[in-house]
PDB file of C-alpha atoms in Angstrom:
ATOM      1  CA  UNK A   1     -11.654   6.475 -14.741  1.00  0.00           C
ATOM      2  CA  UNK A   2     -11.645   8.320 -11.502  1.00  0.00           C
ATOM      3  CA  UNK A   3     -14.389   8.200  -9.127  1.00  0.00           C
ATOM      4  CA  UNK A   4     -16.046  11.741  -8.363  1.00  0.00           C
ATOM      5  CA  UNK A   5     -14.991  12.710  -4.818  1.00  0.00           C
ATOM      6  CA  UNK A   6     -18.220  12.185  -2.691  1.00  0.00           C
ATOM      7  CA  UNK A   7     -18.918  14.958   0.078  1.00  0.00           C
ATOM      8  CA  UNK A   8     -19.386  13.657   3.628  1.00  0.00           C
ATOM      9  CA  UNK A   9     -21.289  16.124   5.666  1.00  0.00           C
ATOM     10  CA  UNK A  10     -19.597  17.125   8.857  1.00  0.00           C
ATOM     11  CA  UNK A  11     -20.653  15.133  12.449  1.00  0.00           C
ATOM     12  CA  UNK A  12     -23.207  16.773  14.591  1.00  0.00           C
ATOM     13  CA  UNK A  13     -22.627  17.175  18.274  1.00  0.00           C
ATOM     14  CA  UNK A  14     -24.936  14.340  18.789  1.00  0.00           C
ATOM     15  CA  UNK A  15     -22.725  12.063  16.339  1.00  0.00           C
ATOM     16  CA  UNK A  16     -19.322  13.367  17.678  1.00  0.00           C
ATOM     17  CA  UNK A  17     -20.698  12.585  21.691  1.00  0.00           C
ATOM     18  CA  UNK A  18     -22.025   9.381  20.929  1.00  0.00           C
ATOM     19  CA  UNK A  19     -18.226   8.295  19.207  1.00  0.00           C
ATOM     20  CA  UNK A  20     -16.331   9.743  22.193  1.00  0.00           C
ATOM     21  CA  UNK A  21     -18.476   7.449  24.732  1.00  0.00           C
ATOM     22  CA  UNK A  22     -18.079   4.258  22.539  1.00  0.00           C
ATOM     23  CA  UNK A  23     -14.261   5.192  22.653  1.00  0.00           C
ATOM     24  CA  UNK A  24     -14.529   5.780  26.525  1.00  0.00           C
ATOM     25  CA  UNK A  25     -16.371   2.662  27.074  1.00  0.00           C
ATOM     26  CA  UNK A  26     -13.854   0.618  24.873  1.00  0.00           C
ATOM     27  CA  UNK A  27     -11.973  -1.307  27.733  1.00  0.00           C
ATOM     28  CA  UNK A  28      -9.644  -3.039  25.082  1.00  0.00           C
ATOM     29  CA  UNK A  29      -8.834   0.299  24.228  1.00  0.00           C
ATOM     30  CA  UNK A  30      -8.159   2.961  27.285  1.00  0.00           C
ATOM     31  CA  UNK A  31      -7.294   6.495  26.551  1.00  0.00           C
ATOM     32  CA  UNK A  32      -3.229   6.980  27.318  1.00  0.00           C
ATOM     33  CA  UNK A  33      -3.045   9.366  30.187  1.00  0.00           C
ATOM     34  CA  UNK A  34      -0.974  12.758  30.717  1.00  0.00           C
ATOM     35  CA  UNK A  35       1.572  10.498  33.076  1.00  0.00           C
ATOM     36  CA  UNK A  36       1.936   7.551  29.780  1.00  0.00           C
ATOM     37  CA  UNK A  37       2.040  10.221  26.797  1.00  0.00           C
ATOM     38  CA  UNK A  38       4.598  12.008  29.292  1.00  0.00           C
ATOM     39  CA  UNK A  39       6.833   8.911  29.853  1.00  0.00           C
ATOM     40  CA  UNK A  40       6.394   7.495  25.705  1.00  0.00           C
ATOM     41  CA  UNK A  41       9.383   7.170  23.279  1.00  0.00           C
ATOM     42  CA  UNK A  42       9.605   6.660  20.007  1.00  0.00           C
ATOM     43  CA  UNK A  43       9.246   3.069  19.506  1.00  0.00           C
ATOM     44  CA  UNK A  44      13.061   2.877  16.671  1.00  0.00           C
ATOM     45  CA  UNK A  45      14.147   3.945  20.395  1.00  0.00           C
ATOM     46  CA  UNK A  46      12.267   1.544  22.584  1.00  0.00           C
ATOM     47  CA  UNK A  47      12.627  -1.603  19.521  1.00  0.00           C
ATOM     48  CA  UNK A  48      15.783  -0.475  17.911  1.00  0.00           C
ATOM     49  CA  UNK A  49      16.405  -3.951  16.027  1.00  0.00           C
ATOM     50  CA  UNK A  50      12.837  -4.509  15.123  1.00  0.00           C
ATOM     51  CA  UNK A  51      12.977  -1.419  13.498  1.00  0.00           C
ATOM     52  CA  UNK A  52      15.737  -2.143  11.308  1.00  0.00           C
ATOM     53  CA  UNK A  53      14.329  -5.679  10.272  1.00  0.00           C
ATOM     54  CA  UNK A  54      11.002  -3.629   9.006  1.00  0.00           C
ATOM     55  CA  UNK A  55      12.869  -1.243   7.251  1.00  0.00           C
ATOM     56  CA  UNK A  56      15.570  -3.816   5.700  1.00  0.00           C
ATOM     57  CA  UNK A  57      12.253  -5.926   4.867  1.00  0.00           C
ATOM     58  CA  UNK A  58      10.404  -3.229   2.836  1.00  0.00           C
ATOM     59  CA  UNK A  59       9.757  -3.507  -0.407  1.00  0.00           C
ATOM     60  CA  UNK A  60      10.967  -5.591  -3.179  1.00  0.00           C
ATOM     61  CA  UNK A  61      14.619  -7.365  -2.889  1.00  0.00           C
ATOM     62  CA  UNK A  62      17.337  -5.770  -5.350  1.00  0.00           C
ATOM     63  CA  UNK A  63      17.603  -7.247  -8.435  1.00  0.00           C
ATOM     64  CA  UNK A  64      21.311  -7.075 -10.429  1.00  0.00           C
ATOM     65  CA  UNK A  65      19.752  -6.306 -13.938  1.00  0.00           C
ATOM     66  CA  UNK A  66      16.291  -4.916 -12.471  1.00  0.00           C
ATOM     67  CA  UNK A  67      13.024  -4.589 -15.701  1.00  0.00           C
ATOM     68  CA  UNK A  68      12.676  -1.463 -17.160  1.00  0.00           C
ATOM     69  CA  UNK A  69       9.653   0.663 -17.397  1.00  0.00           C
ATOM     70  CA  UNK A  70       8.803   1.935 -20.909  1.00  0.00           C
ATOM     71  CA  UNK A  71       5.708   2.798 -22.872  1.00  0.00           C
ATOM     72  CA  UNK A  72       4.821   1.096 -25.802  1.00  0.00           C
ATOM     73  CA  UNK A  73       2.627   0.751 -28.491  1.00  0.00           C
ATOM     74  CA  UNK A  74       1.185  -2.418 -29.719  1.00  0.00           C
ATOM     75  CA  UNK A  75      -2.066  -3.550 -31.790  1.00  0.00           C
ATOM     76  CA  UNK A  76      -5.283  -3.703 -29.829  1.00  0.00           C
ATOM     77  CA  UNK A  77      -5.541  -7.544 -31.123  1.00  0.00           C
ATOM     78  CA  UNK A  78      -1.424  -8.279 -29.336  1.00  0.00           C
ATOM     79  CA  UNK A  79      -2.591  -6.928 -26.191  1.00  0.00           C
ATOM     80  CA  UNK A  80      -5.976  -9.113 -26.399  1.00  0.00           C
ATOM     81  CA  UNK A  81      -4.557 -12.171 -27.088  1.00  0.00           C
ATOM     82  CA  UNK A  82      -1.845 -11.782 -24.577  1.00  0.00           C
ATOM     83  CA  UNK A  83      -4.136 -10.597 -21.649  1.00  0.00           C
ATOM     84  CA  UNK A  84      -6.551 -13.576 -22.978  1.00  0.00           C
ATOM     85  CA  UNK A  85      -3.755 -16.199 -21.393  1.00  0.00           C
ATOM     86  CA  UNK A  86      -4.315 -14.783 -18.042  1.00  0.00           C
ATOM     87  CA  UNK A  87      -2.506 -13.343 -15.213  1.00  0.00           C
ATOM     88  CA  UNK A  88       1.719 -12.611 -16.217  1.00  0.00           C
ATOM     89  CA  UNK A  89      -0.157 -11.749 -19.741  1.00  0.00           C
ATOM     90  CA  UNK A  90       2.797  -8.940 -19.673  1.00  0.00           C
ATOM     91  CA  UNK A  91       6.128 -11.363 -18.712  1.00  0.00           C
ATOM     92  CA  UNK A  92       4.938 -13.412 -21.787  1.00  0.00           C
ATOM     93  CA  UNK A  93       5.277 -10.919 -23.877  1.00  0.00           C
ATOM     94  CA  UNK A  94       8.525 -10.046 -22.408  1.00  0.00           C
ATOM     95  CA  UNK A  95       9.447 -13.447 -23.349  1.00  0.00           C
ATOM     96  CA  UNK A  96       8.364 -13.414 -26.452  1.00  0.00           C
ATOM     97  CA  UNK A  97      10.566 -10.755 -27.379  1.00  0.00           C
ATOM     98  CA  UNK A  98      13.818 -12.139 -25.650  1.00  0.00           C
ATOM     99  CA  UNK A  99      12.801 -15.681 -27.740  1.00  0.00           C
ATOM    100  CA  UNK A 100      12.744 -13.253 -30.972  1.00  0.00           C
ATOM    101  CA  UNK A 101      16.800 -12.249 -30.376  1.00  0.00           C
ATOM    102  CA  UNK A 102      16.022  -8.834 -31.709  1.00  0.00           C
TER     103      UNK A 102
END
């Protein structure tokens, strides 16, 4: 069930000036200036093999006969006894039916 989107009020100037000056006092934490935004690159261009090892190491590794997706229908009592053995409830089942040579 989704949750009902809550409304957050807006800040007030007060709110808004007291978050600027506890990011202005931050020291770990200094505001980039016109001169650093000015000289920044992209950082693919500043860590070009980094990059590639995050985006080679994202997500899940290929698979040569990957699991399908499907929807199916089973008795309330299956689905209770299955989930009642605890997490990988669902590859049991899967096993179950490759066990059953259908």
């Amino acid at each position: 069930m989704a949750m009902p989107r809550q409304h957050i009020p807006p800040l007030t100037d007060e709110e808004e000036a007291r978050i600027q000056r506890q990011i202005a006092a931050d020291p770990d934490s200094p505001e980039a200036t016109d001169e650093e935004l000015k000289n920044a690159r992209p950082f693919a261009e500043v860590f070009p093999e980094l990059m590639e090892s995050i985006r080679r190491s994202r997500g899940r590794p290929a698979v040569p006969r990957p699991k399908q997706q499907i929807s199916l229908r089973l008795d309330p009592e299956v689905i209770d006894k299955f989930k009642a053995t605890g997490k990988g409830w669902q590859a049991r089942i899967n096993e179950v039916l490759k066990r059953a040579k259908i």
